[in-house]
Amino acid sequence: MSADIDFDPERLRDFLAERLGSAGDMAIERIAGGQSNPTYFVTCAGQEMVLRKQPNGPILKGAHAVDREYRVLEALHPAGVPVARPILYHADPDLLGTPFYLMERVHGRVFTDCALPEVPKEERKAIWLGLAEAMAAMHKVRPEEVGLGDFGRPGNYFERQISRWSRQWEASPSGPIPELDRLGAWLRENLPPDDGATSLAHGDFRMGNVIFHPTEPRVVAILDWELSTLGHPLADLGFCVLPWHTGPEEYGGVLGLDREALGLPTEEEFVARYMACAPGTPPLLTFHKAFALYRFSVIWVGIADRVRQGTAAGADAARHGSMAQRLAARGIDVIEGMPAL
């Protein structure tokens, strides 16, 4: 068994033969990347699938909830949202060591650089607008109509989220980040009234988490539903516009690039396409972008803390901590109204 496969392939082969009638040769390839849930391409008797499972070993309560991911796929696929077709969920850990699910493999293009260097200039704006359309399609689905009415707590989303991330930051052993403290205080002071808007919130909706059609500027699958819950649609939109407020070295933003020369849309064009596809959505405010940067900064603080607790070099922790500080500083730029360059 390959060292990067953490289960017995023969047991999976026998299971697929019984459940799917997929007897025959099987190939398994682990997908590299930052997925916290181990993910594999599985081909058996000509059927191409993706397997996602919990990691082996102890996990925190509520983390790595592959059952929630599968539930989202089951709800959204019949509703016409671009997601992979779910195949099955298996809760018993006896088979592969942890619960897992299978979904259909979707072929297409994944872009990790928001400047889209691998796409011809004249196609880049359409790719970005296609991303806005896919997000709007996801948000237009009424959770209660697709069996997701109890998928999270509706209402007061930003108030609860600010409290959550503030507690995480306060509990961190990291050194001081004045910009992060200032940004959190600003968010608490400028929290808008709850408007009651509730949708399925992806939690990590960005260019690198979707698959585009092989030749068309159309999303064919939204990936990585691990952070999804009921939330506010502007949380996803605010996060998705961060590339216009962060540089290429800050998780792949486009700030400072000649975006017109590159054929990229403006932030306003991206937001306008989303709003046209999701009429009735409240306006995107400075608050929503500042919140996205605050949350993202605290996430990087957590990454740095975990690196320090492990065996990785201290320089790595310093680098992750630096990213947290830089993102918090970008949040200060946003609330001070500094224009995106």
PDB file of N, CA and C in Angstrom, residues 162 165-166 168-170 172 174-188 290-302 305 321 323-332 335:
ATOM      1  N   ILE A 162     -18.049  37.342  15.161  1.00  0.00           N
ATOM      2  CA  ILE A 162     -17.052  38.237  15.752  1.00  0.00           C
ATOM      3  C   ILE A 162     -16.701  37.768  17.156  1.00  0.00           C
ATOM      4  N   TRP A 165     -14.401  34.534  16.817  1.00  0.00           N
ATOM      5  CA  TRP A 165     -13.025  34.761  16.384  1.00  0.00           C
ATOM      6  C   TRP A 165     -12.267  35.633  17.381  1.00  0.00           C
ATOM      7  N   SER A 166     -12.978  36.515  18.073  1.00  0.00           N
ATOM      8  CA  SER A 166     -12.327  37.312  19.117  1.00  0.00           C
ATOM      9  C   SER A 166     -11.856  36.418  20.257  1.00  0.00           C
ATOM     10  N   GLN A 168     -11.051  33.304  20.025  1.00  0.00           N
ATOM     11  CA  GLN A 168      -9.909  32.517  19.554  1.00  0.00           C
ATOM     12  C   GLN A 168      -8.635  33.360  19.580  1.00  0.00           C
ATOM     13  N   TRP A 169      -8.741  34.613  19.177  1.00  0.00           N
ATOM     14  CA  TRP A 169      -7.577  35.487  19.181  1.00  0.00           C
ATOM     15  C   TRP A 169      -7.117  35.754  20.615  1.00  0.00           C
ATOM     16  N   GLU A 170      -8.040  35.994  21.519  1.00  0.00           N
ATOM     17  CA  GLU A 170      -7.677  36.266  22.911  1.00  0.00           C
ATOM     18  C   GLU A 170      -7.014  35.061  23.564  1.00  0.00           C
ATOM     19  N   SER A 172      -5.076  32.938  22.052  1.00  0.00           N
ATOM     20  CA  SER A 172      -3.852  32.569  21.364  1.00  0.00           C
ATOM     21  C   SER A 172      -2.624  32.982  22.177  1.00  0.00           C
ATOM     22  N   SER A 174       0.096  33.714  20.806  1.00  0.00           N
ATOM     23  CA  SER A 174       0.904  34.540  19.909  1.00  0.00           C
ATOM     24  C   SER A 174       1.172  35.911  20.523  1.00  0.00           C
ATOM     25  N   GLY A 175       2.208  36.527  20.016  1.00  0.00           N
ATOM     26  CA  GLY A 175       2.528  37.874  20.461  1.00  0.00           C
ATOM     27  C   GLY A 175       1.500  38.879  19.990  1.00  0.00           C
ATOM     28  N   PRO A 176       1.596  40.105  20.461  1.00  0.00           N
ATOM     29  CA  PRO A 176       0.591  41.121  20.127  1.00  0.00           C
ATOM     30  C   PRO A 176       0.578  41.472  18.641  1.00  0.00           C
ATOM     31  N   ILE A 177      -0.628  41.709  18.135  1.00  0.00           N
ATOM     32  CA  ILE A 177      -0.816  42.235  16.773  1.00  0.00           C
ATOM     33  C   ILE A 177      -1.760  43.423  16.922  1.00  0.00           C
ATOM     34  N   PRO A 178      -1.236  44.630  17.118  1.00  0.00           N
ATOM     35  CA  PRO A 178      -2.100  45.796  17.363  1.00  0.00           C
ATOM     36  C   PRO A 178      -3.145  46.009  16.273  1.00  0.00           C
ATOM     37  N   GLU A 179      -2.768  45.737  15.022  1.00  0.00           N
ATOM     38  CA  GLU A 179      -3.721  45.926  13.929  1.00  0.00           C
ATOM     39  C   GLU A 179      -4.930  45.007  14.083  1.00  0.00           C
ATOM     40  N   LEU A 180      -4.696  43.797  14.564  1.00  0.00           N
ATOM     41  CA  LEU A 180      -5.793  42.853  14.739  1.00  0.00           C
ATOM     42  C   LEU A 180      -6.706  43.288  15.882  1.00  0.00           C
ATOM     43  N   ASP A 181      -6.124  43.777  16.962  1.00  0.00           N
ATOM     44  CA  ASP A 181      -6.935  44.301  18.070  1.00  0.00           C
ATOM     45  C   ASP A 181      -7.784  45.479  17.604  1.00  0.00           C
ATOM     46  N   ARG A 182      -7.167  46.371  16.848  1.00  0.00           N
ATOM     47  CA  ARG A 182      -7.902  47.550  16.368  1.00  0.00           C
ATOM     48  C   ARG A 182      -9.027  47.153  15.420  1.00  0.00           C
ATOM     49  N   LEU A 183      -8.745  46.198  14.554  1.00  0.00           N
ATOM     50  CA  LEU A 183      -9.757  45.757  13.590  1.00  0.00           C
ATOM     51  C   LEU A 183     -10.933  45.114  14.311  1.00  0.00           C
ATOM     52  N   GLY A 184     -10.668  44.274  15.316  1.00  0.00           N
ATOM     53  CA  GLY A 184     -11.748  43.651  16.072  1.00  0.00           C
ATOM     54  C   GLY A 184     -12.591  44.675  16.799  1.00  0.00           C
ATOM     55  N   ALA A 185     -11.936  45.680  17.387  1.00  0.00           N
ATOM     56  CA  ALA A 185     -12.687  46.723  18.088  1.00  0.00           C
ATOM     57  C   ALA A 185     -13.572  47.497  17.116  1.00  0.00           C
ATOM     58  N   TRP A 186     -13.048  47.783  15.920  1.00  0.00           N
ATOM     59  CA  TRP A 186     -13.838  48.508  14.920  1.00  0.00           C
ATOM     60  C   TRP A 186     -15.064  47.696  14.506  1.00  0.00           C
ATOM     61  N   LEU A 187     -14.890  46.408  14.327  1.00  0.00           N
ATOM     62  CA  LEU A 187     -16.023  45.573  13.930  1.00  0.00           C
ATOM     63  C   LEU A 187     -17.114  45.567  14.996  1.00  0.00           C
ATOM     64  N   ARG A 188     -16.716  45.469  16.251  1.00  0.00           N
ATOM     65  CA  ARG A 188     -17.718  45.464  17.325  1.00  0.00           C
ATOM     66  C   ARG A 188     -18.447  46.798  17.398  1.00  0.00           C
ATOM     67  N   ALA A 290     -14.038  44.050   5.997  1.00  0.00           N
ATOM     68  CA  ALA A 290     -13.199  44.113   7.191  1.00  0.00           C
ATOM     69  C   ALA A 290     -13.367  42.857   8.035  1.00  0.00           C
ATOM     70  N   PHE A 291     -14.605  42.367   8.134  1.00  0.00           N
ATOM     71  CA  PHE A 291     -14.843  41.130   8.875  1.00  0.00           C
ATOM     72  C   PHE A 291     -14.096  39.966   8.233  1.00  0.00           C
ATOM     73  N   ALA A 292     -14.142  39.886   6.902  1.00  0.00           N
ATOM     74  CA  ALA A 292     -13.465  38.784   6.209  1.00  0.00           C
ATOM     75  C   ALA A 292     -11.965  38.813   6.495  1.00  0.00           C
ATOM     76  N   LEU A 293     -11.375  39.995   6.518  1.00  0.00           N
ATOM     77  CA  LEU A 293      -9.947  40.100   6.789  1.00  0.00           C
ATOM     78  C   LEU A 293      -9.634  39.803   8.256  1.00  0.00           C
ATOM     79  N   TYR A 294     -10.519  40.189   9.158  1.00  0.00           N
ATOM     80  CA  TYR A 294     -10.334  39.875  10.577  1.00  0.00           C
ATOM     81  C   TYR A 294     -10.357  38.353  10.784  1.00  0.00           C
ATOM     82  N   ARG A 295     -11.374  37.718  10.251  1.00  0.00           N
ATOM     83  CA  ARG A 295     -11.500  36.258  10.379  1.00  0.00           C
ATOM     84  C   ARG A 295     -10.297  35.554   9.771  1.00  0.00           C
ATOM     85  N   PHE A 296      -9.887  35.986   8.579  1.00  0.00           N
ATOM     86  CA  PHE A 296      -8.780  35.345   7.894  1.00  0.00           C
ATOM     87  C   PHE A 296      -7.480  35.540   8.669  1.00  0.00           C
ATOM     88  N   SER A 297      -7.303  36.706   9.240  1.00  0.00           N
ATOM     89  CA  SER A 297      -6.110  36.963  10.044  1.00  0.00           C
ATOM     90  C   SER A 297      -6.057  36.051  11.262  1.00  0.00           C
ATOM     91  N   VAL A 298      -7.189  35.888  11.951  1.00  0.00           N
ATOM     92  CA  VAL A 298      -7.209  35.010  13.124  1.00  0.00           C
ATOM     93  C   VAL A 298      -6.959  33.563  12.719  1.00  0.00           C
ATOM     94  N   ILE A 299      -7.453  33.172  11.561  1.00  0.00           N
ATOM     95  CA  ILE A 299      -7.170  31.816  11.069  1.00  0.00           C
ATOM     96  C   ILE A 299      -5.661  31.627  10.918  1.00  0.00           C
ATOM     97  N   TRP A 300      -4.966  32.612  10.386  1.00  0.00           N
ATOM     98  CA  TRP A 300      -3.514  32.500  10.236  1.00  0.00           C
ATOM     99  C   TRP A 300      -2.809  32.513  11.584  1.00  0.00           C
ATOM    100  N   VAL A 301      -3.363  33.234  12.556  1.00  0.00           N
ATOM    101  CA  VAL A 301      -2.815  33.151  13.915  1.00  0.00           C
ATOM    102  C   VAL A 301      -2.893  31.703  14.407  1.00  0.00           C
ATOM    103  N   GLY A 302      -4.042  31.077  14.199  1.00  0.00           N
ATOM    104  CA  GLY A 302      -4.218  29.687  14.620  1.00  0.00           C
ATOM    105  C   GLY A 302      -3.246  28.750  13.927  1.00  0.00           C
ATOM    106  N   ASP A 305       0.071  29.172  15.570  1.00  0.00           N
ATOM    107  CA  ASP A 305       0.076  28.540  16.889  1.00  0.00           C
ATOM    108  C   ASP A 305       0.264  27.034  16.778  1.00  0.00           C
ATOM    109  N   GLY A 321       2.664  33.892  11.293  1.00  0.00           N
ATOM    110  CA  GLY A 321       2.281  35.029  12.115  1.00  0.00           C
ATOM    111  C   GLY A 321       2.392  36.335  11.366  1.00  0.00           C
ATOM    112  N   MET A 323       1.868  36.670   8.184  1.00  0.00           N
ATOM    113  CA  MET A 323       0.707  36.723   7.308  1.00  0.00           C
ATOM    114  C   MET A 323      -0.506  37.251   8.069  1.00  0.00           C
ATOM    115  N   ALA A 324      -0.682  36.820   9.313  1.00  0.00           N
ATOM    116  CA  ALA A 324      -1.793  37.317  10.127  1.00  0.00           C
ATOM    117  C   ALA A 324      -1.693  38.826  10.298  1.00  0.00           C
ATOM    118  N   GLN A 325      -0.501  39.317  10.589  1.00  0.00           N
ATOM    119  CA  GLN A 325      -0.319  40.759  10.778  1.00  0.00           C
ATOM    120  C   GLN A 325      -0.591  41.519   9.487  1.00  0.00           C
ATOM    121  N   ARG A 326      -0.138  40.974   8.363  1.00  0.00           N
ATOM    122  CA  ARG A 326      -0.327  41.666   7.087  1.00  0.00           C
ATOM    123  C   ARG A 326      -1.791  41.721   6.700  1.00  0.00           C
ATOM    124  N   LEU A 327      -2.519  40.648   6.940  1.00  0.00           N
ATOM    125  CA  LEU A 327      -3.949  40.652   6.614  1.00  0.00           C
ATOM    126  C   LEU A 327      -4.707  41.614   7.516  1.00  0.00           C
ATOM    127  N   ALA A 328      -4.333  41.661   8.795  1.00  0.00           N
ATOM    128  CA  ALA A 328      -4.976  42.615   9.699  1.00  0.00           C
ATOM    129  C   ALA A 328      -4.694  44.044   9.249  1.00  0.00           C
ATOM    130  N   ALA A 329      -3.472  44.294   8.790  1.00  0.00           N
ATOM    131  CA  ALA A 329      -3.130  45.625   8.289  1.00  0.00           C
ATOM    132  C   ALA A 329      -3.956  45.962   7.049  1.00  0.00           C
ATOM    133  N   ARG A 330      -4.212  44.981   6.205  1.00  0.00           N
ATOM    134  CA  ARG A 330      -5.088  45.220   5.041  1.00  0.00           C
ATOM    135  C   ARG A 330      -6.505  45.559   5.506  1.00  0.00           C
ATOM    136  N   GLY A 331      -6.931  44.936   6.607  1.00  0.00           N
ATOM    137  CA  GLY A 331      -8.240  45.283   7.155  1.00  0.00           C
ATOM    138  C   GLY A 331      -8.290  46.729   7.610  1.00  0.00           C
ATOM    139  N   ILE A 332      -7.205  47.206   8.208  1.00  0.00           N
ATOM    140  CA  ILE A 332      -7.148  48.613   8.615  1.00  0.00           C
ATOM    141  C   ILE A 332      -7.230  49.508   7.383  1.00  0.00           C
ATOM    142  N   ILE A 335     -10.937  49.745   6.388  1.00  0.00           N
ATOM    143  CA  ILE A 335     -11.812  50.603   7.214  1.00  0.00           C
ATOM    144  C   ILE A 335     -11.406  52.064   7.120  1.00  0.00           C
TER     145      ILE A 335
END
